[in-house]
Amino acid sequence: MKEYDFKSIEKKWQDRWEKARSFHAEDFKGKKYYVLEMFPYPSGRLHMGHVRNYSIGDVVARFMWKKGYNVLHPIGWDALGLPAENAAIQHGIEPKKWTYDNIAHMRKQLKSLGITYDWDREIATCDPMYYKWNQWFFLKMYQLGLAYRKEEWVNWCPKCNTVLANEQVKEGKCWRCGTPVEQRKLKQWFLKIRDYADELLEGHKELEGKWPERVLVMQKNWIGRSEGAEIDFPVVGLEKKIRVFTTRLDTIYGATYLVLSSEHPFVEDLVRGTPKEEEILKWCQEKIKEKRFSREEEPEKEGIFTGRYAINPFSREQIPIWIANYVLMEYGTGAVMAVPAHDQRDFEFARKYNLPIKVVIVPEDGDIELPLKQAYEEKGILINSAGFTGLRSEEAIKRMIALAEDRQFGNKAVNYRIRDWGISRQRYWGTPIPIVYCEKCGVVPVPEEKLPVTLPKDVKFTGEGNPLETSETFVNTTCPKCGGHARRETDTMDTFFDSSWYYLRYTDPENLSSPFDRQKAEYWAPPDIYIGGVEHAILHLIYARFFTKFIRDLKLIGFSEPFPRLLTQGMVIKDGKKMSKSLGNIVEPDEMIEKYGADAVRLFILFAAPPERDLDWSDAGIEGAYRFVKKIWSLFQRNLDLMQQDLKPDLSPEAIQIRKITHRTIKKVTEEIHDRMHFNTAIAALMEFYNALNENEERLRSTASGRGALREALFAMLHLISPFTPHLAEEIWEEAGKEGFISRAPWPSYDEKLLEEERITVVVQINGKVRDRVEVGKDEPEESIKERVLSLERVKKFIEGKKIVKFIYVPGKIVSIHIK
RNA sequence: GCGAAAGUGGCGGAAUUGGCAGACGCGCUGGACUUAGGAUCCAGUGGGGAAACCCGUGGGGGUUCGAGUCCCCCCUUUCGCACCA
């Protein structure tokens, strides 16, 4: 019997697949299926998370190929980004070389796993032919006013020496290196993702049930839409109004003071010429500094009275204007009406500074306890609110907005938490922003025909400042408009720009005249399934959704959602902890493949947990998977003779039992892969199938009918297991004398007739406890079953002397007797 | 604090629509083969009990002939957001 020599088998079939271009996706050829996994950053080597991600995708791709689909399963490299540049600073290696070396190694690793990529469509975002189209999209955005430049407080990571988008700050720290983020005021390029905020929310409806609930919730919270009203408060003694945003206009009669953010541009005008001008401005400067540079989570609420008063447009009351550190400039209007009785923050502040607390809302049922111990934030019935007293909150808000709009001191308004996407990065290894600054003409976009603006080679990586600024040839240029001297923009794009549309480039990766061809894109895209880590829930996935809508508005595609179905895989952990260098618990894919082979590694990683759950890597577990692979191998080896013969399965008694198992397994595995993507249970079903074959092997081989049934079972097993252990399957396929690749041979179908059972064992429960079981006919009437059940010895024993209250028969499932 | 998800043997996990809890695998125990076993094969394996049986899906209550699954309350863990007016 031939040994299971996975090393030579795996190499052999990887070479053959490559040579035959077995998984090449051809445009416009029949019904398509596009399976996409998040492309990797070429950090140098694959980690187990990658192995898991790509194994999951590969099972789907292989399954769909066998189901007769024209499958697009591409791979590429998210190849721009900081680590390449840091390597240049630390080791003097050119970012390009570092990146391409890493890609070469990781490509080899992916091939050693036997993943079915269409290597003809491989892309790398650092290729000027790729990032050219980043620049092209940027110019389109610029033309449409979606890309703009402004000076703004931005998140600055002192370690990465660059700006971060809000989405890239996690708990006040850099998403990449964990360094606490500082704030800097810089002139930056922004994309108007806010213009799409409503549509991004609206689009969730389409994704419900197809994306994990929590990803949708996270995005929804991130966008943070809230409906309310904006109201003007005139300032006493000044021709000025302060505009506030509130979601609780119904509480306006309880507004006892007004608060501005210390960064509010109106502060200066407000205090000009007042005795405390200097003191207040100084105080504000201090607070801004604290806020921008301190790492404290939530500072104590502090405020200062401006000496000015505003008029509540509803009550006509004069209320003091304060400045406080708990009001954010970046949300709403940067000013709020404070209602201490009904807002906990205002309540705390009012208590601290002895400001009046006025109750204007009471619960619909019952009273409110006075004095308040905390703010009553629920909705309810209005009191002390002039003509609005007695109304419920919802109704009051409606009427108050109507009044404000009528009298023109306010209007209905919607606010979003999401900020525009800042894409400028002060680093080298990114897509140059195609803009020049001309002394005469100002900001001038690089004309389309001059793209790409490529990264220069004459740069110095010192670790200080943006390396691009050290390139004379890059920085100095001529103005496309006037031909005079101009300087290039040296900021590069956030790399999330690159990954926002890469899934479209795969559909037409070599296009020189446009980012992609519309026909091709619409044939393939959007991907039917997108698989990746949940860590991109609000980064990549929200940017890509925004881009897709923008690209649709450019009329380059007709759909609005990039990823109609999303599978977020869990992390691969070890001993309950994330694998990390510092914990020393990293499992290297290469070592595992070397020791157990790619087939066993794939099998284990898919078997150990369903995809969306975290997976605990277990050395004993991989041993078990390896053992199973060897057992399967040996089962096939023992029965190769049958597989080589031309035997037909029949319906004789010797054949039928195993044939039923075969067909049930086909059904089960098909459904687990296709409907649920629960590969662990698919593999469990295959193990059970193996156990059944192994147990009955001898008996089956002893009769002609048995041999026919066993042969059918073996081929079914081979097909069913081929997406998981493709190399082994190919090898046996060939040894069985079959032509071509099993990877491209049709998936087996099951015979409904063989799934039916004539006799079914049902459980007999008495008062909810299993007491016996009984074999019933498929269509046996309840009366007949009742009679038989009640005459069973064990049943008689339990019901003796008791009264049968209820007798329930659920056909094919259970008999339930209730006695008293 | 707010939001979401999860909690099942020694472990990873099954149980898809309310119908035999613990499939499958790991580990463990015993046995066979063996000079040897960390290879392979066979048997057993939720807890208690000699057995009949009883108890068991984080805890407590409820609905139901029947609940891991549905409803209410609570606990724990993980994740996300966190002065968002």
JSON list of C-alpha atoms (C1' of nucleotides) in Angstrom, two decimals, chain A residues 49 52 56 214 532-535 568-579 604-618 680, chain B residues 5-6 12-14 77-79:
[
{"chain": "A", "resi": 49, "resn": "GLY", "atom": "CA", "xyz": [-5.36, 34.21, 10.80]},
{"chain": "A", "resi": 52, "resn": "ARG", "atom": "CA", "xyz": [-7.92, 30.51, 8.34]},
{"chain": "A", "resi": 56, "resn": "ILE", "atom": "CA", "xyz": [-12.49, 29.35, 4.43]},
{"chain": "A", "resi": 214, "resn": "ARG", "atom": "CA", "xyz": [-22.83, 43.55, 15.32]},
{"chain": "A", "resi": 532, "resn": "GLY", "atom": "CA", "xyz": [-12.35, 38.74, 6.65]},
{"chain": "A", "resi": 533, "resn": "GLY", "atom": "CA", "xyz": [-11.69, 39.86, 10.17]},
{"chain": "A", "resi": 534, "resn": "VAL", "atom": "CA", "xyz": [-14.19, 41.84, 12.17]},
{"chain": "A", "resi": 535, "resn": "GLU", "atom": "CA", "xyz": [-11.51, 44.40, 13.02]},
{"chain": "A", "resi": 568, "resn": "THR", "atom": "CA", "xyz": [-16.49, 37.85, 9.70]},
{"chain": "A", "resi": 569, "resn": "GLN", "atom": "CA", "xyz": [-14.17, 35.18, 10.87]},
{"chain": "A", "resi": 570, "resn": "GLY", "atom": "CA", "xyz": [-13.00, 34.95, 14.46]},
{"chain": "A", "resi": 571, "resn": "MET", "atom": "CA", "xyz": [-9.42, 35.24, 15.59]},
{"chain": "A", "resi": 572, "resn": "VAL", "atom": "CA", "xyz": [-7.01, 32.36, 15.85]},
{"chain": "A", "resi": 573, "resn": "ILE", "atom": "CA", "xyz": [-5.91, 32.22, 19.46]},
{"chain": "A", "resi": 574, "resn": "LYS", "atom": "CA", "xyz": [-3.62, 29.97, 21.46]},
{"chain": "A", "resi": 575, "resn": "ASP", "atom": "CA", "xyz": [-4.21, 28.99, 25.08]},
{"chain": "A", "resi": 576, "resn": "GLY", "atom": "CA", "xyz": [-7.06, 31.47, 25.25]},
{"chain": "A", "resi": 577, "resn": "LYS", "atom": "CA", "xyz": [-4.90, 34.39, 24.20]},
{"chain": "A", "resi": 578, "resn": "LYS", "atom": "CA", "xyz": [-4.24, 36.20, 20.99]},
{"chain": "A", "resi": 579, "resn": "MET", "atom": "CA", "xyz": [-1.11, 34.91, 19.30]},
{"chain": "A", "resi": 604, "resn": "PHE", "atom": "CA", "xyz": [-7.99, 21.20, 11.32]},
{"chain": "A", "resi": 605, "resn": "ILE", "atom": "CA", "xyz": [-8.47, 24.93, 11.05]},
{"chain": "A", "resi": 606, "resn": "LEU", "atom": "CA", "xyz": [-11.87, 24.42, 9.47]},
{"chain": "A", "resi": 607, "resn": "PHE", "atom": "CA", "xyz": [-12.90, 21.70, 11.86]},
{"chain": "A", "resi": 608, "resn": "ALA", "atom": "CA", "xyz": [-11.95, 23.30, 15.16]},
{"chain": "A", "resi": 609, "resn": "ALA", "atom": "CA", "xyz": [-14.67, 25.97, 15.19]},
{"chain": "A", "resi": 610, "resn": "PRO", "atom": "CA", "xyz": [-17.31, 27.52, 12.97]},
{"chain": "A", "resi": 611, "resn": "PRO", "atom": "CA", "xyz": [-15.84, 30.43, 10.98]},
{"chain": "A", "resi": 612, "resn": "GLU", "atom": "CA", "xyz": [-17.29, 33.33, 12.91]},
{"chain": "A", "resi": 613, "resn": "ARG", "atom": "CA", "xyz": [-16.07, 32.12, 16.26]},
{"chain": "A", "resi": 614, "resn": "ASP", "atom": "CA", "xyz": [-12.59, 32.48, 17.72]},
{"chain": "A", "resi": 615, "resn": "LEU", "atom": "CA", "xyz": [-10.51, 29.40, 17.12]},
{"chain": "A", "resi": 616, "resn": "ASP", "atom": "CA", "xyz": [-8.23, 28.00, 19.75]},
{"chain": "A", "resi": 617, "resn": "TRP", "atom": "CA", "xyz": [-5.21, 26.48, 18.07]},
{"chain": "A", "resi": 618, "resn": "SER", "atom": "CA", "xyz": [-4.45, 23.10, 19.58]},
{"chain": "A", "resi": 680, "resn": "ASN", "atom": "CA", "xyz": [-16.82, 22.09, 11.17]},
{"chain": "B", "resi": 5, "resn": "A", "atom": "C1'", "xyz": [-22.72, 38.87, 21.35]},
{"chain": "B", "resi": 6, "resn": "A", "atom": "C1'", "xyz": [-21.80, 34.70, 24.20]},
{"chain": "B", "resi": 12, "resn": "G", "atom": "C1'", "xyz": [-12.72, 22.33, 21.05]},
{"chain": "B", "resi": 13, "resn": "G", "atom": "C1'", "xyz": [-17.53, 22.06, 19.79]},
{"chain": "B", "resi": 14, "resn": "A", "atom": "C1'", "xyz": [-22.86, 19.47, 17.91]},
{"chain": "B", "resi": 77, "resn": "U", "atom": "C1'", "xyz": [-17.20, 36.99, 30.16]},
{"chain": "B", "resi": 78, "resn": "U", "atom": "C1'", "xyz": [-15.81, 39.09, 25.53]},
{"chain": "B", "resi": 79, "resn": "C", "atom": "C1'", "xyz": [-16.18, 42.89, 21.99]}
]
